[in-house]
Amino acid sequence: MSSAAPKPSASSSGKYTEIDVNVADGVGLITLNRPTLKNAINYNMFREIPIALKELANDDNVVVAAVTGAGDFFTSGNDLSNFTIGDDPIPVKAEKGRVLLTEFIGAFIDFPKPLIGLVNGPAVGIGVTTLALYDTVYASDTATFHTPFTTLGQSAEGCSSLLFPRIMGYSKAFEMLAFNRKMTAKEALDASFISAIFPQSSFRKETMERVRAYAKLPRNSLMIAKKLVRGVERDLLHKVNKAETDHLEERWQSDECLNAIAQFFSRKSKL
């Protein structure tokens, strides 16, 4: 048994611009912090979240990690304004986006400690698909789960093409990933996509009590438990991630996707 002192804990301390990271009581908590934009995930967040996960993985003070959202939303998914940034040709943007997304999803696949989703409100797109890579998910009774990929001319990501059918069965998974069906918290619980539902009024208090209790368990024992349960398919998840993001690179250059995004911004401008 090592007697070395724990490494200093990670904390926001001005390091992050779009997320907050706090370590206390053995819990590393990442908060998506763009509440006025429903915590839509922009380029900064796509870069910052993997950095935060790596820091929490290396922090000896962290036993379990959790992710939640500031405000009423967990996240509204990919910030579509990401598609309008920069002057690069569309094929270059698509390639850069593929690389960024592959690395983002890879950070969840490789995270070695228990990761808990605290879904405080509606979740959309990548905020839903990545939940299948968490180890436990708790949701508010106001939460919904929506993956409107084909509406936007896109396709599945976050290893959802593999994990959603495994978790909830093929038919329900296809409804979500292809037919854009939105799930309520109750439906998600019935489909075994989440572990429990809590009232919105007491969501933060009740879920953090559970998470702090888990953080009192032996850290290395928890990591071994996760490695045994998830480690056997780690290579497969990386292969699925690559296949999904390869398809997305093509989708982002397609007329279907470009027209859908243009229509989205046209509707938004009329509001």
GROMACS .gro file of C-alpha atoms in nm, residues 160-255:
model
   96
  160SER     CA    1  -2.501   0.451  -2.975
  161SER     CA    2  -2.534   0.232  -3.284
  162LEU     CA    3  -2.390  -0.051  -3.073
  163LEU     CA    4  -2.497   0.036  -2.719
  164PHE     CA    5  -2.854   0.158  -2.765
  165PRO     CA    6  -2.984  -0.171  -2.915
  166ARG     CA    7  -2.795  -0.363  -2.647
  167ILE     CA    8  -2.947  -0.155  -2.365
  168MET     CA    9  -3.305  -0.102  -2.481
  169GLY     CA   10  -3.355  -0.348  -2.764
  170TYR     CA   11  -3.336  -0.295  -3.139
  171SER     CA   12  -3.684  -0.157  -3.198
  172LYS     CA   13  -3.671   0.119  -2.934
  173ALA     CA   14  -3.313   0.205  -3.031
  174PHE     CA   15  -3.407   0.241  -3.398
  175GLU     CA   16  -3.703   0.460  -3.306
  176MET     CA   17  -3.466   0.696  -3.128
  177LEU     CA   18  -3.168   0.691  -3.366
  178ALA     CA   19  -3.352   0.680  -3.700
  179PHE     CA   20  -3.706   0.806  -3.634
  180ASN     CA   21  -3.603   1.077  -3.383
  181ARG     CA   22  -3.843   0.962  -3.112
  182LYS     CA   23  -3.810   1.158  -2.786
  183MET     CA   24  -3.812   0.953  -2.465
  184THR     CA   25  -3.949   1.072  -2.135
  185ALA     CA   26  -3.762   0.997  -1.813
  186LYS     CA   27  -4.016   0.725  -1.730
  187GLU     CA   28  -3.972   0.564  -2.072
  188ALA     CA   29  -3.594   0.581  -2.035
  189LEU     CA   30  -3.618   0.410  -1.697
  190ASP     CA   31  -3.847   0.140  -1.835
  191ALA     CA   32  -3.597   0.086  -2.119
  192SER     CA   33  -3.308   0.049  -1.867
  193PHE     CA   34  -3.137   0.350  -2.021
  194ILE     CA   35  -3.126   0.524  -1.682
  195SER     CA   36  -3.107   0.386  -1.329
  196ALA     CA   37  -3.346   0.609  -1.133
  197ILE     CA   38  -3.566   0.920  -1.151
  198PHE     CA   39  -3.567   1.196  -0.889
  199PRO     CA   40  -3.801   1.494  -0.841
  200GLN     CA   41  -3.662   1.809  -0.998
  201SER     CA   42  -3.711   1.996  -0.670
  202SER     CA   43  -3.468   1.769  -0.486
  203PHE     CA   44  -3.265   1.631  -0.777
  204ARG     CA   45  -2.927   1.786  -0.695
  205LYS     CA   46  -2.949   1.707  -0.323
  206GLU     CA   47  -3.061   1.347  -0.360
  207THR     CA   48  -2.828   1.252  -0.644
  208MET     CA   49  -2.521   1.411  -0.488
  209GLU     CA   50  -2.591   1.225  -0.164
  210ARG     CA   51  -2.575   0.900  -0.361
  211VAL     CA   52  -2.264   1.001  -0.551
  212ARG     CA   53  -2.082   1.105  -0.234
  213ALA     CA   54  -2.174   0.771  -0.076
  214TYR     CA   55  -2.024   0.587  -0.375
  215ALA     CA   56  -1.708   0.798  -0.340
  216LYS     CA   57  -1.652   0.645   0.005
  217LEU     CA   58  -1.596   0.304  -0.151
  218PRO     CA   59  -1.238   0.185  -0.223
  219ARG     CA   60  -1.114   0.363  -0.534
  220ASN     CA   61  -0.903   0.083  -0.679
  221SER     CA   62  -1.175  -0.175  -0.620
  222LEU     CA   63  -1.420   0.043  -0.814
  223MET     CA   64  -1.173   0.085  -1.099
  224ILE     CA   65  -1.124  -0.291  -1.120
  225ALA     CA   66  -1.501  -0.341  -1.121
  226LYS     CA   67  -1.532  -0.100  -1.415
  227LYS     CA   68  -1.242  -0.261  -1.599
  228LEU     CA   69  -1.402  -0.604  -1.566
  229VAL     CA   70  -1.745  -0.485  -1.681
  230ARG     CA   71  -1.642  -0.242  -1.957
  231GLY     CA   72  -1.280  -0.320  -2.037
  232VAL     CA   73  -1.353  -0.630  -2.243
  233GLU     CA   74  -1.525  -0.419  -2.508
  234ARG     CA   75  -1.300  -0.112  -2.505
  235ASP     CA   76  -1.135  -0.193  -2.839
  236LEU     CA   77  -1.474  -0.263  -2.994
  237LEU     CA   78  -1.610   0.071  -2.872
  238HIS     CA   79  -1.317   0.254  -3.032
  239LYS     CA   80  -1.385   0.072  -3.362
  240VAL     CA   81  -1.753   0.165  -3.347
  241ASN     CA   82  -1.662   0.524  -3.262
  242LYS     CA   83  -1.438   0.543  -3.569
  243ALA     CA   84  -1.703   0.392  -3.795
  244GLU     CA   85  -1.968   0.635  -3.670
  245THR     CA   86  -1.751   0.944  -3.706
  246ASP     CA   87  -1.639   0.833  -4.054
  247HIS     CA   88  -2.005   0.827  -4.156
  248LEU     CA   89  -2.061   1.167  -3.995
  249GLU     CA   90  -1.776   1.321  -4.191
  250GLU     CA   91  -1.961   1.220  -4.507
  251ARG     CA   92  -2.300   1.332  -4.368
  252TRP     CA   93  -2.170   1.678  -4.277
  253GLN     CA   94  -2.080   1.733  -4.643
  254SER     CA   95  -2.410   1.602  -4.778
  255ASP     CA   96  -2.687   1.816  -4.923
   0.00000   0.00000   0.00000
